[in-house]
mmCIF file of C-alpha atoms in Angstrom:
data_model
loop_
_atom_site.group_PDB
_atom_site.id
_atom_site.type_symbol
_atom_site.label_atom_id
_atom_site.label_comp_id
_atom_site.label_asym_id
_atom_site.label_seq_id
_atom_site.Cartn_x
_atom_site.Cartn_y
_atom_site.Cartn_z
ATOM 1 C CA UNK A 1 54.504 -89.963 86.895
ATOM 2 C CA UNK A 2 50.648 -90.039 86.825
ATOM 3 C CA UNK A 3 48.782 -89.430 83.544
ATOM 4 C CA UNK A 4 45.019 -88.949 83.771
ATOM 5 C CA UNK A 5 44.761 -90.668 80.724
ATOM 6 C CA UNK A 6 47.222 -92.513 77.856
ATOM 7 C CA UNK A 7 46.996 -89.333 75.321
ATOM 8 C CA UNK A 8 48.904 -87.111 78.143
ATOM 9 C CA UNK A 9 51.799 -89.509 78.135
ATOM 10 C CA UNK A 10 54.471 -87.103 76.319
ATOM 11 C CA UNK A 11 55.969 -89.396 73.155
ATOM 12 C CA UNK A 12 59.425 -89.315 74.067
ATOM 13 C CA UNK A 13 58.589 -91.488 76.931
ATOM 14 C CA UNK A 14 57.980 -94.291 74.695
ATOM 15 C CA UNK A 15 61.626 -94.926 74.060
ATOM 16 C CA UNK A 16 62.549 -96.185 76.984
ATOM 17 C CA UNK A 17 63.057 -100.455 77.377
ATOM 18 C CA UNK A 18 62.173 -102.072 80.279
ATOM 19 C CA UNK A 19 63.904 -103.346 82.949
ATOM 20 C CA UNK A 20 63.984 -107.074 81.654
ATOM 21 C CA UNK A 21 64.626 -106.373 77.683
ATOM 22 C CA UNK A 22 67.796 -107.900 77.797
ATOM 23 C CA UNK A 23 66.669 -111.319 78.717
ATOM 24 C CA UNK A 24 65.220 -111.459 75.159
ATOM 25 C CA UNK A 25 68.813 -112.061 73.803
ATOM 26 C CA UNK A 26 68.329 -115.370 75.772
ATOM 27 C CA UNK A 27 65.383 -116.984 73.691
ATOM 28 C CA UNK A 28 66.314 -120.212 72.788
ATOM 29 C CA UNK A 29 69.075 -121.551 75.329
ATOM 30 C CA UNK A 30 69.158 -125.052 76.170
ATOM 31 C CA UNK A 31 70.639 -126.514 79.147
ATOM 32 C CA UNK A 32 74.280 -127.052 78.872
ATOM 33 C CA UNK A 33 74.891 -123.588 77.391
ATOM 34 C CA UNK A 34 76.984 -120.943 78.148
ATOM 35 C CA UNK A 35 75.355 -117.395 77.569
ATOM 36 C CA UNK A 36 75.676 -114.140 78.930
ATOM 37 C CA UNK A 37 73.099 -112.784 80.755
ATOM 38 C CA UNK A 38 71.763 -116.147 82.347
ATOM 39 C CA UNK A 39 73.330 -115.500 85.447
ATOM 40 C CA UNK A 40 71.417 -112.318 85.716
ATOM 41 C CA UNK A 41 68.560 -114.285 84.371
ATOM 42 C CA UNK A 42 69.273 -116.414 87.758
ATOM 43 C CA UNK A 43 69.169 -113.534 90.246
ATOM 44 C CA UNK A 44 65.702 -112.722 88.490
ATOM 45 C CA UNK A 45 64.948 -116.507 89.140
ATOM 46 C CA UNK A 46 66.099 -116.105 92.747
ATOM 47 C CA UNK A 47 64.238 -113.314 93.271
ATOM 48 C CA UNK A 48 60.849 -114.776 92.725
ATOM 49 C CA UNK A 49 61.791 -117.871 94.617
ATOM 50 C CA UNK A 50 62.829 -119.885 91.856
ATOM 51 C CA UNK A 51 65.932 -120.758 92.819
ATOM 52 C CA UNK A 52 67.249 -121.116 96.348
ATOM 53 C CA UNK A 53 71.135 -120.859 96.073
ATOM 54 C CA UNK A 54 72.759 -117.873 97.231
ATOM 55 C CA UNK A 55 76.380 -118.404 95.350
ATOM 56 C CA UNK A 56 77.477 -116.225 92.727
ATOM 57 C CA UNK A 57 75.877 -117.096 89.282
ATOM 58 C CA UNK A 58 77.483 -117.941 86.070
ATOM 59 C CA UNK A 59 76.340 -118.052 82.567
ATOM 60 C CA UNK A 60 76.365 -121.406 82.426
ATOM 61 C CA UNK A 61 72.703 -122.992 81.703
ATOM 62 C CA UNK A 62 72.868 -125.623 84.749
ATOM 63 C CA UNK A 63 70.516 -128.398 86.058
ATOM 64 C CA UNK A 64 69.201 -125.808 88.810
ATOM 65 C CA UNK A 65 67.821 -123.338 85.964
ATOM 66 C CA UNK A 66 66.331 -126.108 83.939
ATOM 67 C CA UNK A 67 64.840 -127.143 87.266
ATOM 68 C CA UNK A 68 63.781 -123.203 87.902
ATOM 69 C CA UNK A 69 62.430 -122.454 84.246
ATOM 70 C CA UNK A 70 60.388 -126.062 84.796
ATOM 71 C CA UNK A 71 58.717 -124.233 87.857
ATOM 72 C CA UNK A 72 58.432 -121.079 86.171
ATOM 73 C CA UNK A 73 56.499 -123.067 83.105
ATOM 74 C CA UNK A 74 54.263 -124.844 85.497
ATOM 75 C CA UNK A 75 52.985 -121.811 87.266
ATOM 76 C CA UNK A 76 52.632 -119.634 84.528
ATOM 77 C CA UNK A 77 50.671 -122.592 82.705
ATOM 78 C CA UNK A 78 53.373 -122.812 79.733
ATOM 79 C CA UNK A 79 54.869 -125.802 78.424
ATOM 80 C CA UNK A 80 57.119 -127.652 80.083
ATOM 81 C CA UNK A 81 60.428 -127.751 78.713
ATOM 82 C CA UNK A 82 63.429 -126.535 80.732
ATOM 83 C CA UNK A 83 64.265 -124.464 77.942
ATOM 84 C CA UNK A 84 64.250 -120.555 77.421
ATOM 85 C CA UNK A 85 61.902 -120.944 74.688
ATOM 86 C CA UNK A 86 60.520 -117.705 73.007
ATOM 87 C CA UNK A 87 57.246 -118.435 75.194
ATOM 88 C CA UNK A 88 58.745 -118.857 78.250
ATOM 89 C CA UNK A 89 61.406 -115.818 77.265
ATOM 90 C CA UNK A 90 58.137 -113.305 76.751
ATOM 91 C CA UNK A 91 56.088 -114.206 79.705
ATOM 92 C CA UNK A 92 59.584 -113.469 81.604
ATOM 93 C CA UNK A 93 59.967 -110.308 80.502
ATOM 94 C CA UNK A 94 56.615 -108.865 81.290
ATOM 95 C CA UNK A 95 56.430 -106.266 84.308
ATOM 96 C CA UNK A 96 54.936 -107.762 87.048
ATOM 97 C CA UNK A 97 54.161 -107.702 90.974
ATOM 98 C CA UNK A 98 57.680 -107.869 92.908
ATOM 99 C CA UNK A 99 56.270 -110.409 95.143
ATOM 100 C CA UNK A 100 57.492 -113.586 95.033
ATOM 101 C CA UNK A 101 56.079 -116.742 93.588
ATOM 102 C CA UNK A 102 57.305 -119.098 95.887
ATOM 103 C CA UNK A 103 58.084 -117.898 99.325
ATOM 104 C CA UNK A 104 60.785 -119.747 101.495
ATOM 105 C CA UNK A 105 60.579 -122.471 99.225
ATOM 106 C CA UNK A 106 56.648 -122.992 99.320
ATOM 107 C CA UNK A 107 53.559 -122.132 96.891
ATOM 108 C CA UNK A 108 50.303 -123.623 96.176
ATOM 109 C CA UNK A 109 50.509 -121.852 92.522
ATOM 110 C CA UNK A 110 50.386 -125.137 89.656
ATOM 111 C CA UNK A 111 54.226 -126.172 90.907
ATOM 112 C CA UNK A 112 53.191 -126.563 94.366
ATOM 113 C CA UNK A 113 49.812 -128.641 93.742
ATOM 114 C CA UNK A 114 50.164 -132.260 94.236
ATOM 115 C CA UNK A 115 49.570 -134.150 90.566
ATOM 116 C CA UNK A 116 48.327 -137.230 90.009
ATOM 117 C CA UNK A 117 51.581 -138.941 88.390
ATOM 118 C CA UNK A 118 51.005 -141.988 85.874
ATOM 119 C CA UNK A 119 52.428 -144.306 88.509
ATOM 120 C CA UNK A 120 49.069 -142.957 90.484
ATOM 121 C CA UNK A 121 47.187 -144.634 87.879
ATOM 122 C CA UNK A 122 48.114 -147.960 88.357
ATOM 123 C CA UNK A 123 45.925 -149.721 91.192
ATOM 124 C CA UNK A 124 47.999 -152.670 92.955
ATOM 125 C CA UNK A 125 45.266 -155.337 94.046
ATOM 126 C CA UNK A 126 45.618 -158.921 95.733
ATOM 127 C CA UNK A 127 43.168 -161.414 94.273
ATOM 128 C CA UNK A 128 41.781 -164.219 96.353
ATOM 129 C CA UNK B 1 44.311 -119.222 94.950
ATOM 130 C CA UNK B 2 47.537 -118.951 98.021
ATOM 131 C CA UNK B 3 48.517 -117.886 101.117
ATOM 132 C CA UNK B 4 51.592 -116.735 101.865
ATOM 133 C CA UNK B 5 53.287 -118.842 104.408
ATOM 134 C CA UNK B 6 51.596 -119.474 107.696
ATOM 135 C CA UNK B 7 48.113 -117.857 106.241
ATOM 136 C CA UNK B 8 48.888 -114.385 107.513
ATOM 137 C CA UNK B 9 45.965 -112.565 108.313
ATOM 138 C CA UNK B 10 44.379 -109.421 110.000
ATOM 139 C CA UNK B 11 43.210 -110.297 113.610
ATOM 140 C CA UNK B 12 39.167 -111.110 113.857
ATOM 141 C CA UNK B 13 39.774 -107.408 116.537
ATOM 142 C CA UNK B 14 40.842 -105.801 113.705
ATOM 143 C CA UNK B 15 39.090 -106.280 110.450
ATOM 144 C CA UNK B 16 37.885 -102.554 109.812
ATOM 145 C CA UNK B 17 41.047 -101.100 108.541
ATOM 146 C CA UNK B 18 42.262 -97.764 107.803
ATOM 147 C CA UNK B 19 44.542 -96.424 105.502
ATOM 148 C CA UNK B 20 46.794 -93.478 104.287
ATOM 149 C CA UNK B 21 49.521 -92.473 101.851
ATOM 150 C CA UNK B 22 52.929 -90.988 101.889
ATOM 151 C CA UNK B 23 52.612 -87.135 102.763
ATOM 152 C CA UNK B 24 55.794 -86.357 100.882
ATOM 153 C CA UNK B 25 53.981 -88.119 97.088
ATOM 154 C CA UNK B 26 51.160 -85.064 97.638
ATOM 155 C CA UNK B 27 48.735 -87.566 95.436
ATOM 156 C CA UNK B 28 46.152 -85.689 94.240
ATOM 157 C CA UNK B 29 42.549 -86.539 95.124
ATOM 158 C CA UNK B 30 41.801 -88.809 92.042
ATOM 159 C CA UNK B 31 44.934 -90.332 92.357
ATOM 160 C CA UNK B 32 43.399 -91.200 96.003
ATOM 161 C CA UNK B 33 40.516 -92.123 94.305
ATOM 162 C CA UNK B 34 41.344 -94.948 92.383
ATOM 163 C CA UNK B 35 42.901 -96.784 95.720
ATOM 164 C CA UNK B 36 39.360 -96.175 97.459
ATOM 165 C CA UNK B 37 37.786 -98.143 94.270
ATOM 166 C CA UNK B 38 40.281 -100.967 94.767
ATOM 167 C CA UNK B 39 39.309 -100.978 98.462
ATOM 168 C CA UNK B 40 36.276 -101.238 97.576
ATOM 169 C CA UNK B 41 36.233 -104.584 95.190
ATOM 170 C CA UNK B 42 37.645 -105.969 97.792
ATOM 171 C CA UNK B 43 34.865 -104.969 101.144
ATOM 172 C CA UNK B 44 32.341 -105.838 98.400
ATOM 173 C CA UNK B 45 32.875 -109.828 99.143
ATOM 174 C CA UNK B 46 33.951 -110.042 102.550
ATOM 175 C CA UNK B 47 33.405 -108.575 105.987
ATOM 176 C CA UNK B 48 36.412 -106.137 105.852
ATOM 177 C CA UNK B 49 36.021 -102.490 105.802
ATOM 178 C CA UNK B 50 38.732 -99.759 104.737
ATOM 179 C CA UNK B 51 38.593 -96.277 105.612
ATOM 180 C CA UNK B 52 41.577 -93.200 104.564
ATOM 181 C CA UNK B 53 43.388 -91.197 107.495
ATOM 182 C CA UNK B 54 45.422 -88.710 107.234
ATOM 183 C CA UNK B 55 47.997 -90.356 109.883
ATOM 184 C CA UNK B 56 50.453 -92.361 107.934
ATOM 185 C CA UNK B 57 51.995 -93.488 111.396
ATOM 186 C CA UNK B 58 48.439 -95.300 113.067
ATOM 187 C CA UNK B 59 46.781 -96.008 109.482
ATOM 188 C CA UNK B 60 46.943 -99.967 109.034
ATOM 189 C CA UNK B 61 48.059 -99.564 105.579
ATOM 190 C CA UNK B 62 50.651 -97.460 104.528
ATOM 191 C CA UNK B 63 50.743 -96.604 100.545
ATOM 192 C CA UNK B 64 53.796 -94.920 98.742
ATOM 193 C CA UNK B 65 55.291 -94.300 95.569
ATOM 194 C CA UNK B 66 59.168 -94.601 95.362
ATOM 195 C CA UNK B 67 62.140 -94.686 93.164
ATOM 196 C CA UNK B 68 65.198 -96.673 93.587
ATOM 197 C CA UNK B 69 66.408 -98.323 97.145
ATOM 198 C CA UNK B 70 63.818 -97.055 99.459
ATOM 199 C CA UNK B 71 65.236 -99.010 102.025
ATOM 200 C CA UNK B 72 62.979 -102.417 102.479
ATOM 201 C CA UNK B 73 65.294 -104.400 100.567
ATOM 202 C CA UNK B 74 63.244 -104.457 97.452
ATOM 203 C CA UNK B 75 64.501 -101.577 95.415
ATOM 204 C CA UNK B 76 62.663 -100.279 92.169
ATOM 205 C CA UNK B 77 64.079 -100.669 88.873
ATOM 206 C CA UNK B 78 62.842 -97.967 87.090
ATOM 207 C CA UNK B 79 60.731 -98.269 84.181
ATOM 208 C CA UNK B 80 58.944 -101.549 83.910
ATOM 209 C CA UNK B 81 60.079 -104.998 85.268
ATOM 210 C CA UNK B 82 59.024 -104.595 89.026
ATOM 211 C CA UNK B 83 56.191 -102.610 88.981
ATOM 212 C CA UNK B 84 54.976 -102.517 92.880
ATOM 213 C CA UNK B 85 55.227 -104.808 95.860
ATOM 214 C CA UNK B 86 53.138 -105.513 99.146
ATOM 215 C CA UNK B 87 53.864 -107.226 102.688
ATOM 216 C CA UNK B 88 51.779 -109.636 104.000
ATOM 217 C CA UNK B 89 49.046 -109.088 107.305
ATOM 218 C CA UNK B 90 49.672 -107.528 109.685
ATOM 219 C CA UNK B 91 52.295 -105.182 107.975
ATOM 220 C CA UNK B 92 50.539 -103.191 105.704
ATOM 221 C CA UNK B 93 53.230 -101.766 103.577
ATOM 222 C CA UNK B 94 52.412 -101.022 100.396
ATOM 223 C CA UNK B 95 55.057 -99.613 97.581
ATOM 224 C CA UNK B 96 54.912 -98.691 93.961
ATOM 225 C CA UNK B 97 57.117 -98.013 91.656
ATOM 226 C CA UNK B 98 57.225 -93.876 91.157
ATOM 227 C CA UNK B 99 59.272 -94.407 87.557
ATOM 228 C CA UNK B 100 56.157 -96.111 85.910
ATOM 229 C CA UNK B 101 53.719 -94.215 83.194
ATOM 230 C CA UNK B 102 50.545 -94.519 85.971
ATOM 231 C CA UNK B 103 47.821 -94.098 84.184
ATOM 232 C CA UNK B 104 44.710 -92.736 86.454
ATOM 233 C CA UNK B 105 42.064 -93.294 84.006
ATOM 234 C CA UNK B 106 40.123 -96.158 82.636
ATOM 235 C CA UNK B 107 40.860 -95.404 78.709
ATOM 236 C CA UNK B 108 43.993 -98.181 78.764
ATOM 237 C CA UNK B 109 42.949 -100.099 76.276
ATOM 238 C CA UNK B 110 42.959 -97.254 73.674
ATOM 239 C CA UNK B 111 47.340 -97.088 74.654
ATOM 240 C CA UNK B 112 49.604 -97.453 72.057
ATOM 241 C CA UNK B 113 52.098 -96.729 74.785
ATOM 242 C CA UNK B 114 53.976 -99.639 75.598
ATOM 243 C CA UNK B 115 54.722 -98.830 79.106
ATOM 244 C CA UNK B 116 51.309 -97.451 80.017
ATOM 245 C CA UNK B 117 50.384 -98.902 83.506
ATOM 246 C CA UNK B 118 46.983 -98.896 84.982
ATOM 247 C CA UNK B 119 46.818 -98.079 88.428
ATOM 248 C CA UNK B 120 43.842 -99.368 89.242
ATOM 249 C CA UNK B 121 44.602 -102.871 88.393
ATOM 250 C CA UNK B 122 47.925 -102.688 89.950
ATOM 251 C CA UNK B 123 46.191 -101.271 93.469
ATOM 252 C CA UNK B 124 43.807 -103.883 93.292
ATOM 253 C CA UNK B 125 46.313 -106.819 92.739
ATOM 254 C CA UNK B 126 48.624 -105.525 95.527
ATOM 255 C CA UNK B 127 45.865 -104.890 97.713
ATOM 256 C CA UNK B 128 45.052 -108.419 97.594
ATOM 257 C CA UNK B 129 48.428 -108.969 99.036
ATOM 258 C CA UNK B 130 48.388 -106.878 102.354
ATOM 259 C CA UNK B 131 45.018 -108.738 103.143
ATOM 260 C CA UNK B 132 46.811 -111.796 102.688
ATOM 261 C CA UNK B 133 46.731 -113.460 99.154
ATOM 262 C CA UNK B 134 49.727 -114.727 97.624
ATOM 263 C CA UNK B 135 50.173 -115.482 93.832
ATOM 264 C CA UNK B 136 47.639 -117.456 91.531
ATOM 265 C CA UNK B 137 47.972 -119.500 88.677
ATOM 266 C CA UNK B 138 44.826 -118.684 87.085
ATOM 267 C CA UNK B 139 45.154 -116.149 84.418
ATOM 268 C CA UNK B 140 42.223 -114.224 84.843
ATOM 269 C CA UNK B 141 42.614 -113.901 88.653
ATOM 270 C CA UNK B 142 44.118 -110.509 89.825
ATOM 271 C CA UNK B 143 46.055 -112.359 92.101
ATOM 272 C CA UNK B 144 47.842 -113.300 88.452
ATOM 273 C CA UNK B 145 51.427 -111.954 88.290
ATOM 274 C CA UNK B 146 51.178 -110.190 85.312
ATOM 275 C CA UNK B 147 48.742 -109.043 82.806
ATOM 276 C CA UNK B 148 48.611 -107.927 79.104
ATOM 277 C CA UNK B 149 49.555 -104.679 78.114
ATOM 278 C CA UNK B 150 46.867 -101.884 77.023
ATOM 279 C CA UNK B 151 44.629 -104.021 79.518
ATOM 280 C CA UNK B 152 42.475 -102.636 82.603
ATOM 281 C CA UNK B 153 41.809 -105.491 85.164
ATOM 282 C CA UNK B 154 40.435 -104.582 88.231
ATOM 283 C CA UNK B 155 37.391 -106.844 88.529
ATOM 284 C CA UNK B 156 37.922 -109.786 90.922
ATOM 285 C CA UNK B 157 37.632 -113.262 89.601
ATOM 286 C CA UNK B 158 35.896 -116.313 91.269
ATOM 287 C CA UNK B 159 39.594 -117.790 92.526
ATOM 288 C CA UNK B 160 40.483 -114.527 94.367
ATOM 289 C CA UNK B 161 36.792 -114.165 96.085
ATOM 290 C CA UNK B 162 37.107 -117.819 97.289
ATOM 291 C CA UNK B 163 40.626 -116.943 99.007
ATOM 292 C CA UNK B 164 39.723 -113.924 100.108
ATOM 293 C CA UNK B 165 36.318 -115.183 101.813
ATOM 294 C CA UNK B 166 38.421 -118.549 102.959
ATOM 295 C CA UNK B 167 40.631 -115.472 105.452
ATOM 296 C CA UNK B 168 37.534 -113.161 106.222
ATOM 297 C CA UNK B 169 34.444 -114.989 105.494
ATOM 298 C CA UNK B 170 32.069 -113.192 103.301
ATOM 299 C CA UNK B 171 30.328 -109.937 103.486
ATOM 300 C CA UNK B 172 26.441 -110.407 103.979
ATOM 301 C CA UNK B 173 25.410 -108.140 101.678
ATOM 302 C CA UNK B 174 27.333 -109.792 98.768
ATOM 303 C CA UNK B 175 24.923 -111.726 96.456
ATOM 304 C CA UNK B 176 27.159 -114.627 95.481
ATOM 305 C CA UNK B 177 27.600 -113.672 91.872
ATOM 306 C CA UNK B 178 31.269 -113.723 90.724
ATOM 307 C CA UNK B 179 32.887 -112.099 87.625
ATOM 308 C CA UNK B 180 33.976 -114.117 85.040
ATOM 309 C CA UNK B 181 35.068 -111.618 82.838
ATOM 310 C CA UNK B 182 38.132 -111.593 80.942
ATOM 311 C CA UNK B 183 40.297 -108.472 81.215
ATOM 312 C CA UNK B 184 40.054 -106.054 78.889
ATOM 313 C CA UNK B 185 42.555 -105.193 76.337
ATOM 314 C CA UNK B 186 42.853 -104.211 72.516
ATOM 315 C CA UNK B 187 46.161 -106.457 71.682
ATOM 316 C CA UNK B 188 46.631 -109.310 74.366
ATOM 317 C CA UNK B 189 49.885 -110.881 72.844
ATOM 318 C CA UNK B 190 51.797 -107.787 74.634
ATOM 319 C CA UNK B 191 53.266 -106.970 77.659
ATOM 320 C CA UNK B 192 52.309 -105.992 80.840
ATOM 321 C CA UNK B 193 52.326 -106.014 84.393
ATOM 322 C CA UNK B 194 50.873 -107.167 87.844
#
């Protein structure tokens, strides 16, 4: 479908959702949840490297997608909370590239930069 | 900036490229068009050059539109969501999504069509891809993931000229200047794509 410009796009196009609308029925899930859709949510997490399990998904809102959504936050530059909040929820949903973030378990996006921790601030001397 | 895995890139033998699309999409000329601009953004800052044959089979870059399974393992979804992926060096595949609203022109940001893409910024992002740049973090890259809706973003940003230059070195005729533009777009709290 190639429009030379938006005015040619016939209306009735319009009405279509995308491919990821459902996942805004997820906005505001907390880990230890049950929902459904979060295990598709998961396959969409797996898919862009976020998580690296290949077992069937459940609805359940486990410690590997609060550790996923934590990644997904810190590469996308969103606040880190573990949660689906509405933030997070419409930054998912957006069409995007199909490449993944993290390949074989590796990026240099934000999650994969090395951060100075506050432990790193503390310099351990020996007087004499 | 990244790299995908191991730093794929095109072999110092083999850094004037050619490329060619999918006989059976017949793309018109302009469609063509557009992908020779996003070649371009990209030969502007480094040594690489690109040049369209009409052999799909010994072009270095292959570019097709496609619906569905089209048997790489990354099927389409239809409108939206996955708009268009790319393989990294030495490849060269690269697929869009033939259920999207592609807009040709450069009038985006006048859309009040939600799932108006731009082509141009899409070609440009995945191009960036097939020459061997992964994912950024930095919004204003084109290496971003996604971008607003209504929003044309084709110019390249200082973190993808650094990675780029970082695989190929840098063109001699580029002056150094880097855009620091934001992309353009009428309503940035919407939707869009990368």
């Amino acid at each position: 479908r190639f429009f030379p410009n938006i005015t040619s796009i016939p209306p009735w196009l319009n009405a279509t959702h995308g491919a990821w609308d459902s996942f805004r029925n997820l906005s505001g899930c907390h880990p230890g949840e049950k929902a459904d859709g979060l295990s598709k949510l998961k396959n969409y997490l797996k898919h862009f490297g976020y998580i690296n399990s290949s077992s069937n998904f459940t609805d359940d809102f486990d410690s590997d997608l609060k550790t996923a959504i934590e990644t997904y936050q810190k590469n996308f530059n969103l606040n880190v909370t573990g949660d689906l909040d509405p933030e997070t929820v419409q930054q998912i949903v957006r069409p995007r590239c199909g490449v993944a973030d993290i390949v074989n378990g590796s990026t240099t996006m934000n999650s994969g930069k090395t951060t100075q921790s506050s432990n790193a601030t503390h310099i351990h001397t020996v007087s004499h | 900036y990244t790299f995908f895995p191991g730093k794929p890139r095109w072999p110092q033998y083999n850094r004037d490229l050619t490329y060619a699309f999918q006989p059976e999409n017949e793309l018109t000329d302009v469609v063509k068009g557009v992908f020779t601009r996003a070649f371009s953004r990209w030969s502007a800052v480094t040594a690489l050059t690109f040049t369209q044959t009409d052999s799909l089979a010994d072009a270095d870059l292959k570019i097709g539109f496609f619906v569905g399974d089209h048997g790489d393992g990354e099927p389409f979804d239809g409108l939206l969501g996955t708009l268009a992926h790319a393989f990294s060096p030495t490849s060269g595949r690269l697929h869009l999504d033939g259920d999207e609203n592609w807009v040709v022109s450069s009038d985006i940001t006048e859309a009040t069509e939600t799932s108006a893409v731009d082509l141009e910024s899409v070609a440009v992002h995945e191009i960036g891809h097939l020459l061997g740049l992964g994912h950024s973090s930095v919004e204003n890259a084109i290496m971003y993931p996604t971008i607003p809706s209504r929003t044309r973003k084709v110019e390249l940003a200082s973190d993808d000229i650094l990675g780029i230059q970082e695989l190929y070195g840098t063109n001699p005729s580029y002056n150094g200047s880097t855009s620091t533009t934001t992309p353009s777009s009428e309503n940035e709290g919407d939707t869009v794509y990368g």
